[in-house]
Amino acid sequence: MTHNLTIVDHPLVQHKLTLMRKVETSTAEFRQLLREISQLLAFEITRDLPMTETEIQTPIQTMQAPVLDGKKLALISILRAGNGLLDGVLDLIPSARVGFVGLYRDEETLKPVEYYFKAPSNLENRRVIAVDPMLATGNSSVAAIDKLKEAGAKDIDFLCLLAAPEGVARMQEAHPDVRIVTAAVDERLNENGYIIPGLGDAGDRMFGTK
Ligand code: URA
């Protein structure tokens, strides 16, 4: 679609996503797959992290070796389903600071209602990665990014597992500076705001609440 959307078409990501979509996949399997796929998505989203070199001593000699440089990362989980992505991303970036935006979707209006916000300090000096598995209507994701910008964030990526074209369009309109990274963009939303064909309610499937 546009320059601000990255679809991670790696075979392992696509295979795991297919397993997650299947209705017969258990809660335990779903959670494990989500953790694995988030590691792969984190690999993609961190591809352009700035590097520097530092002198180290190997058992043989000293060398100039590459290490991460630049802004510290802040991972922001959009509750509650964001926590499923968060764990896998933290596996790869254990030193990242972590924040939470609590939003639930009013099932009638499909509008986000905020109930919690806690972000790391110095958000303006960090690269922020907001995580939420499903970019559906985009209402809650856009509201979460609004909050992060109010708190000072300037450099924001949005990492999700699955997106609807409507959600991508909404995010790109509201926050054209935010890069979206996802494993797939599905066909459309249904009348209840679910992604079609999708994988159902990500929170329910990862926490076994249905
Ligand atoms: N949230 C979900 O968990 N699934 C959808 O299909 C849409 C929003």
PDB file of C-alpha atoms and ligand atoms in Angstrom:
ATOM      1  CA  MET A   1       0.000   0.000   0.000  1.00  0.00           C
ATOM      2  CA  THR A   2       1.925   3.039   1.106  1.00  0.00           C
ATOM      3  CA  HIS A   3       5.464   3.693   2.201  1.00  0.00           C
ATOM      4  CA  ASN A   4       4.453   3.673   5.865  1.00  0.00           C
ATOM      5  CA  LEU A   5       3.186   0.110   5.863  1.00  0.00           C
ATOM      6  CA  THR A   6       5.470  -2.908   6.089  1.00  0.00           C
ATOM      7  CA  ILE A   7       4.016  -6.395   5.609  1.00  0.00           C
ATOM      8  CA  VAL A   8       6.357  -9.048   6.925  1.00  0.00           C
ATOM      9  CA  ASP A   9       5.988 -11.818   4.365  1.00  0.00           C
ATOM     10  CA  HIS A  10       8.666 -14.099   5.794  1.00  0.00           C
ATOM     11  CA  PRO A  11       7.587 -17.756   5.377  1.00  0.00           C
ATOM     12  CA  LEU A  12       7.858 -18.511   9.099  1.00  0.00           C
ATOM     13  CA  VAL A  13       5.650 -15.522   9.949  1.00  0.00           C
ATOM     14  CA  GLN A  14       3.061 -16.494   7.357  1.00  0.00           C
ATOM     15  CA  HIS A  15       3.016 -20.150   8.434  1.00  0.00           C
ATOM     16  CA  LYS A  16       2.617 -19.295  12.109  1.00  0.00           C
ATOM     17  CA  LEU A  17      -0.113 -16.789  11.293  1.00  0.00           C
ATOM     18  CA  THR A  18      -2.043 -19.482   9.431  1.00  0.00           C
ATOM     19  CA  LEU A  19      -1.818 -21.762  12.474  1.00  0.00           C
ATOM     20  CA  MET A  20      -3.071 -18.934  14.677  1.00  0.00           C
ATOM     21  CA  ARG A  21      -6.039 -18.289  12.429  1.00  0.00           C
ATOM     22  CA  LYS A  22      -7.285 -21.889  12.654  1.00  0.00           C
ATOM     23  CA  VAL A  23     -10.295 -22.202  14.923  1.00  0.00           C
ATOM     24  CA  GLU A  24      -9.039 -25.483  16.384  1.00  0.00           C
ATOM     25  CA  THR A  25      -5.742 -23.978  17.618  1.00  0.00           C
ATOM     26  CA  SER A  26      -5.750 -24.166  21.418  1.00  0.00           C
ATOM     27  CA  THR A  27      -5.145 -21.259  23.783  1.00  0.00           C
ATOM     28  CA  ALA A  28      -1.740 -22.640  24.748  1.00  0.00           C
ATOM     29  CA  GLU A  29      -0.714 -23.104  21.128  1.00  0.00           C
ATOM     30  CA  PHE A  30      -2.044 -19.672  20.196  1.00  0.00           C
ATOM     31  CA  ARG A  31      -0.015 -18.015  22.953  1.00  0.00           C
ATOM     32  CA  GLN A  32       3.147 -19.876  22.013  1.00  0.00           C
ATOM     33  CA  LEU A  33       2.726 -19.012  18.328  1.00  0.00           C
ATOM     34  CA  LEU A  34       2.091 -15.372  19.188  1.00  0.00           C
ATOM     35  CA  ARG A  35       5.298 -15.269  21.203  1.00  0.00           C
ATOM     36  CA  GLU A  36       7.278 -16.779  18.330  1.00  0.00           C
ATOM     37  CA  ILE A  37       5.726 -14.558  15.676  1.00  0.00           C
ATOM     38  CA  SER A  38       6.296 -11.437  17.787  1.00  0.00           C
ATOM     39  CA  GLN A  39       9.973 -12.260  17.946  1.00  0.00           C
ATOM     40  CA  LEU A  40      10.058 -12.435  14.162  1.00  0.00           C
ATOM     41  CA  LEU A  41       8.116  -9.174  13.839  1.00  0.00           C
ATOM     42  CA  ALA A  42      10.455  -7.544  16.373  1.00  0.00           C
ATOM     43  CA  PHE A  43      13.376  -8.695  14.246  1.00  0.00           C
ATOM     44  CA  GLU A  44      11.846  -6.836  11.289  1.00  0.00           C
ATOM     45  CA  ILE A  45      10.881  -3.665  13.142  1.00  0.00           C
ATOM     46  CA  THR A  46      14.356  -3.276  14.648  1.00  0.00           C
ATOM     47  CA  ARG A  47      16.136  -3.839  11.337  1.00  0.00           C
ATOM     48  CA  ASP A  48      17.086  -0.151  11.014  1.00  0.00           C
ATOM     49  CA  LEU A  49      18.240   0.488  14.582  1.00  0.00           C
ATOM     50  CA  PRO A  50      21.337   2.666  14.497  1.00  0.00           C
ATOM     51  CA  MET A  51      24.646   0.998  15.254  1.00  0.00           C
ATOM     52  CA  THR A  52      28.003   2.143  16.530  1.00  0.00           C
ATOM     53  CA  GLU A  53      31.268   0.374  17.234  1.00  0.00           C
ATOM     54  CA  THR A  54      33.037  -0.307  20.477  1.00  0.00           C
ATOM     55  CA  GLU A  55      36.387  -1.856  21.252  1.00  0.00           C
ATOM     56  CA  ILE A  56      36.149  -5.304  22.817  1.00  0.00           C
ATOM     57  CA  GLN A  57      38.600  -8.016  23.687  1.00  0.00           C
ATOM     58  CA  THR A  58      38.029 -11.445  22.163  1.00  0.00           C
ATOM     59  CA  PRO A  59      40.063 -14.419  23.473  1.00  0.00           C
ATOM     60  CA  ILE A  60      42.448 -13.736  20.576  1.00  0.00           C
ATOM     61  CA  GLN A  61      42.743  -9.942  20.244  1.00  0.00           C
ATOM     62  CA  THR A  62      40.959  -6.610  20.493  1.00  0.00           C
ATOM     63  CA  MET A  63      38.527  -5.546  17.804  1.00  0.00           C
ATOM     64  CA  GLN A  64      36.062  -2.810  16.935  1.00  0.00           C
ATOM     65  CA  ALA A  65      32.683  -4.565  17.256  1.00  0.00           C
ATOM     66  CA  PRO A  66      29.161  -3.362  16.363  1.00  0.00           C
ATOM     67  CA  VAL A  67      26.680  -2.525  19.118  1.00  0.00           C
ATOM     68  CA  LEU A  68      23.331  -0.765  19.201  1.00  0.00           C
ATOM     69  CA  ASP A  69      23.465   2.994  19.426  1.00  0.00           C
ATOM     70  CA  GLY A  70      21.016   5.812  19.551  1.00  0.00           C
ATOM     71  CA  LYS A  71      17.749   6.264  21.324  1.00  0.00           C
ATOM     72  CA  LYS A  72      16.614   3.853  23.966  1.00  0.00           C
ATOM     73  CA  LEU A  73      13.513   1.874  23.120  1.00  0.00           C
ATOM     74  CA  ALA A  74      10.143   2.059  24.807  1.00  0.00           C
ATOM     75  CA  LEU A  75       7.643  -0.701  24.177  1.00  0.00           C
ATOM     76  CA  ILE A  76       4.049   0.276  24.791  1.00  0.00           C
ATOM     77  CA  SER A  77       1.515  -2.494  25.151  1.00  0.00           C
ATOM     78  CA  ILE A  78      -2.048  -1.583  24.316  1.00  0.00           C
ATOM     79  CA  LEU A  79      -3.960  -3.633  26.863  1.00  0.00           C
ATOM     80  CA  ARG A  80      -4.920  -6.274  27.077  1.00  0.00           C
ATOM     81  CA  ALA A  81      -4.092  -8.091  23.859  1.00  0.00           C
ATOM     82  CA  GLY A  82      -0.877  -6.082  23.398  1.00  0.00           C
ATOM     83  CA  ASN A  83       0.699  -8.101  26.206  1.00  0.00           C
ATOM     84  CA  GLY A  84       0.745 -11.141  23.939  1.00  0.00           C
ATOM     85  CA  LEU A  85       3.006  -9.318  21.488  1.00  0.00           C
ATOM     86  CA  LEU A  86       5.004  -7.613  24.224  1.00  0.00           C
ATOM     87  CA  ASP A  87       6.494 -10.805  25.637  1.00  0.00           C
ATOM     88  CA  GLY A  88       8.017 -11.906  22.347  1.00  0.00           C
ATOM     89  CA  VAL A  89       9.398  -8.459  21.581  1.00  0.00           C
ATOM     90  CA  LEU A  90      10.930  -8.297  25.075  1.00  0.00           C
ATOM     91  CA  ASP A  91      12.587 -11.661  24.443  1.00  0.00           C
ATOM     92  CA  LEU A  92      14.624  -9.905  21.751  1.00  0.00           C
ATOM     93  CA  ILE A  93      15.003  -6.484  23.393  1.00  0.00           C
ATOM     94  CA  PRO A  94      15.137  -7.249  27.132  1.00  0.00           C
ATOM     95  CA  SER A  95      16.497  -3.825  28.086  1.00  0.00           C
ATOM     96  CA  ALA A  96      13.589  -1.883  26.566  1.00  0.00           C
ATOM     97  CA  ARG A  97      11.450   0.197  28.897  1.00  0.00           C
ATOM     98  CA  VAL A  98       7.792  -0.807  28.980  1.00  0.00           C
ATOM     99  CA  GLY A  99       4.578   1.164  29.239  1.00  0.00           C
ATOM    100  CA  PHE A 100       0.895   0.356  29.056  1.00  0.00           C
ATOM    101  CA  VAL A 101      -2.148   2.018  27.576  1.00  0.00           C
ATOM    102  CA  GLY A 102      -5.393   0.520  28.828  1.00  0.00           C
ATOM    103  CA  LEU A 103      -8.213   0.853  26.345  1.00  0.00           C
ATOM    104  CA  TYR A 104     -11.243  -1.265  25.835  1.00  0.00           C
ATOM    105  CA  ARG A 105     -13.578  -1.192  22.934  1.00  0.00           C
ATOM    106  CA  ASP A 106     -17.163  -0.302  23.636  1.00  0.00           C
ATOM    107  CA  GLU A 107     -18.910  -3.086  21.751  1.00  0.00           C
ATOM    108  CA  GLU A 108     -21.817  -0.837  20.740  1.00  0.00           C
ATOM    109  CA  THR A 109     -20.030   2.308  19.606  1.00  0.00           C
ATOM    110  CA  LEU A 110     -16.750   0.479  18.766  1.00  0.00           C
ATOM    111  CA  LYS A 111     -15.072   3.541  20.330  1.00  0.00           C
ATOM    112  CA  PRO A 112     -12.089   3.227  22.688  1.00  0.00           C
ATOM    113  CA  VAL A 113     -12.496   3.945  26.396  1.00  0.00           C
ATOM    114  CA  GLU A 114      -9.269   4.610  28.350  1.00  0.00           C
ATOM    115  CA  TYR A 115      -8.829   3.117  31.817  1.00  0.00           C
ATOM    116  CA  TYR A 116      -5.023   3.094  32.318  1.00  0.00           C
ATOM    117  CA  PHE A 117      -1.937   4.953  31.128  1.00  0.00           C
ATOM    118  CA  LYS A 118       1.624   4.503  32.363  1.00  0.00           C
ATOM    119  CA  ALA A 119       4.614   5.277  30.160  1.00  0.00           C
ATOM    120  CA  PRO A 120       8.386   5.396  30.725  1.00  0.00           C
ATOM    121  CA  SER A 121       9.951   8.828  31.338  1.00  0.00           C
ATOM    122  CA  ASN A 122      11.666  10.772  28.537  1.00  0.00           C
ATOM    123  CA  LEU A 123       9.337   9.415  25.905  1.00  0.00           C
ATOM    124  CA  GLU A 124      10.413  12.239  23.600  1.00  0.00           C
ATOM    125  CA  ASN A 125      13.960  10.860  23.504  1.00  0.00           C
ATOM    126  CA  ARG A 126      12.998   7.264  22.893  1.00  0.00           C
ATOM    127  CA  ARG A 127      12.059   5.227  19.912  1.00  0.00           C
ATOM    128  CA  VAL A 128       8.575   4.029  20.797  1.00  0.00           C
ATOM    129  CA  ILE A 129       7.090   0.754  19.544  1.00  0.00           C
ATOM    130  CA  ALA A 130       3.376   0.447  20.318  1.00  0.00           C
ATOM    131  CA  VAL A 131       2.134  -3.132  20.158  1.00  0.00           C
ATOM    132  CA  ASP A 132      -1.389  -4.444  19.633  1.00  0.00           C
ATOM    133  CA  PRO A 133      -2.120  -7.637  17.701  1.00  0.00           C
ATOM    134  CA  MET A 134      -5.171  -6.385  15.803  1.00  0.00           C
ATOM    135  CA  LEU A 135      -5.451  -3.122  13.859  1.00  0.00           C
ATOM    136  CA  ALA A 136      -9.184  -3.364  13.175  1.00  0.00           C
ATOM    137  CA  THR A 137     -11.215  -0.118  13.084  1.00  0.00           C
ATOM    138  CA  GLY A 138      -8.070   1.678  14.209  1.00  0.00           C
ATOM    139  CA  ASN A 139     -10.076   3.597  16.818  1.00  0.00           C
ATOM    140  CA  SER A 140      -8.237   2.292  19.873  1.00  0.00           C
ATOM    141  CA  SER A 141      -4.849   2.225  18.153  1.00  0.00           C
ATOM    142  CA  VAL A 142      -5.210   5.835  17.027  1.00  0.00           C
ATOM    143  CA  ALA A 143      -6.369   6.833  20.528  1.00  0.00           C
ATOM    144  CA  ALA A 144      -3.342   5.073  22.034  1.00  0.00           C
ATOM    145  CA  ILE A 145      -0.982   6.904  19.677  1.00  0.00           C
ATOM    146  CA  ASP A 146      -2.771  10.194  20.542  1.00  0.00           C
ATOM    147  CA  LYS A 147      -1.997   9.538  24.208  1.00  0.00           C
ATOM    148  CA  LEU A 148       1.624   8.654  23.499  1.00  0.00           C
ATOM    149  CA  LYS A 149       2.122  11.853  21.510  1.00  0.00           C
ATOM    150  CA  GLU A 150       0.489  13.855  24.320  1.00  0.00           C
ATOM    151  CA  ALA A 151       3.052  12.259  26.634  1.00  0.00           C
ATOM    152  CA  GLY A 152       5.861  13.486  24.363  1.00  0.00           C
ATOM    153  CA  ALA A 153       6.528  10.580  21.986  1.00  0.00           C
ATOM    154  CA  LYS A 154       7.776  11.710  18.586  1.00  0.00           C
ATOM    155  CA  ASP A 155       9.257   8.616  16.981  1.00  0.00           C
ATOM    156  CA  ILE A 156       6.591   5.903  16.978  1.00  0.00           C
ATOM    157  CA  ASP A 157       6.181   2.554  15.238  1.00  0.00           C
ATOM    158  CA  PHE A 158       3.008   0.500  15.475  1.00  0.00           C
ATOM    159  CA  LEU A 159       3.506  -3.260  15.532  1.00  0.00           C
ATOM    160  CA  CYS A 160       0.568  -5.570  14.963  1.00  0.00           C
ATOM    161  CA  LEU A 161      -0.098  -9.095  13.829  1.00  0.00           C
ATOM    162  CA  LEU A 162      -3.074  -8.517  11.587  1.00  0.00           C
ATOM    163  CA  ALA A 163      -4.628  -5.397  10.095  1.00  0.00           C
ATOM    164  CA  ALA A 164      -7.805  -4.471   8.247  1.00  0.00           C
ATOM    165  CA  PRO A 165      -7.560  -2.005   5.346  1.00  0.00           C
ATOM    166  CA  GLU A 166      -9.932   0.281   7.276  1.00  0.00           C
ATOM    167  CA  GLY A 167      -7.596   0.347  10.284  1.00  0.00           C
ATOM    168  CA  VAL A 168      -4.529   0.983   8.159  1.00  0.00           C
ATOM    169  CA  ALA A 169      -6.301   3.877   6.411  1.00  0.00           C
ATOM    170  CA  ARG A 170      -7.487   5.331   9.712  1.00  0.00           C
ATOM    171  CA  MET A 171      -4.008   5.188  11.243  1.00  0.00           C
ATOM    172  CA  GLN A 172      -2.366   6.628   8.148  1.00  0.00           C
ATOM    173  CA  GLU A 173      -4.845   9.487   8.103  1.00  0.00           C
ATOM    174  CA  ALA A 174      -4.577  10.283  11.823  1.00  0.00           C
ATOM    175  CA  HIS A 175      -0.865   9.572  12.221  1.00  0.00           C
ATOM    176  CA  PRO A 176       0.905   9.564   8.849  1.00  0.00           C
ATOM    177  CA  ASP A 177       4.277   9.665  10.627  1.00  0.00           C
ATOM    178  CA  VAL A 178       3.712   6.312  12.355  1.00  0.00           C
ATOM    179  CA  ARG A 179       5.119   3.284  10.574  1.00  0.00           C
ATOM    180  CA  ILE A 180       2.852   0.230  10.676  1.00  0.00           C
ATOM    181  CA  VAL A 181       4.454  -3.212  10.686  1.00  0.00           C
ATOM    182  CA  THR A 182       2.163  -6.224  10.353  1.00  0.00           C
ATOM    183  CA  ALA A 183       2.147  -9.836   9.212  1.00  0.00           C
ATOM    184  CA  ALA A 184      -0.913  -9.375   6.959  1.00  0.00           C
ATOM    185  CA  VAL A 185      -3.635  -7.005   5.831  1.00  0.00           C
ATOM    186  CA  ASP A 186      -6.902  -8.921   5.557  1.00  0.00           C
ATOM    187  CA  GLU A 187      -9.987  -8.226   3.413  1.00  0.00           C
ATOM    188  CA  ARG A 188     -12.188  -6.010   5.535  1.00  0.00           C
ATOM    189  CA  LEU A 189     -14.069  -5.536   8.808  1.00  0.00           C
ATOM    190  CA  ASN A 190     -17.432  -7.115   9.484  1.00  0.00           C
ATOM    191  CA  GLU A 191     -20.376  -5.211  11.005  1.00  0.00           C
ATOM    192  CA  ASN A 192     -19.088  -5.960  14.528  1.00  0.00           C
ATOM    193  CA  GLY A 193     -15.649  -4.553  13.830  1.00  0.00           C
ATOM    194  CA  TYR A 194     -13.966  -7.957  13.522  1.00  0.00           C
ATOM    195  CA  ILE A 195     -11.305  -8.543  10.906  1.00  0.00           C
ATOM    196  CA  ILE A 196     -12.415 -10.847   8.058  1.00  0.00           C
ATOM    197  CA  PRO A 197     -11.207 -13.591   7.697  1.00  0.00           C
ATOM    198  CA  GLY A 198      -9.064 -12.706  10.724  1.00  0.00           C
ATOM    199  CA  LEU A 199      -8.482 -14.961  13.693  1.00  0.00           C
ATOM    200  CA  GLY A 200     -11.308 -13.994  16.018  1.00  0.00           C
ATOM    201  CA  ASP A 201     -10.832 -12.046  19.232  1.00  0.00           C
ATOM    202  CA  ALA A 202      -7.098 -12.044  19.870  1.00  0.00           C
ATOM    203  CA  GLY A 203      -7.473 -11.329  23.602  1.00  0.00           C
ATOM    204  CA  ASP A 204      -9.971 -14.132  24.091  1.00  0.00           C
ATOM    205  CA  ARG A 205      -7.869 -16.555  22.097  1.00  0.00           C
ATOM    206  CA  MET A 206      -4.632 -15.807  23.963  1.00  0.00           C
ATOM    207  CA  PHE A 207      -6.184 -15.716  27.427  1.00  0.00           C
ATOM    208  CA  GLY A 208      -8.874 -18.351  26.958  1.00  0.00           C
ATOM    209  CA  THR A 209     -11.655 -16.036  28.052  1.00  0.00           C
ATOM    210  CA  LYS A 210     -14.364 -17.236  25.726  1.00  0.00           C
TER     211      LYS A 210
HETATM  212  N1  URA B   1      -9.957  -7.224  17.831  1.00  0.00           N
HETATM  213  C1  URA B   1      -9.774  -8.563  17.754  1.00  0.00           C
HETATM  214  O1  URA B   1      -9.269  -9.176  18.684  1.00  0.00           O
HETATM  215  N2  URA B   1     -10.142  -9.197  16.633  1.00  0.00           N
HETATM  216  C2  URA B   1     -10.665  -8.554  15.577  1.00  0.00           C
HETATM  217  O2  URA B   1     -10.978  -9.201  14.569  1.00  0.00           O
HETATM  218  C3  URA B   1     -10.862  -7.165  15.676  1.00  0.00           C
HETATM  219  C4  URA B   1     -10.486  -6.522  16.828  1.00  0.00           C
END
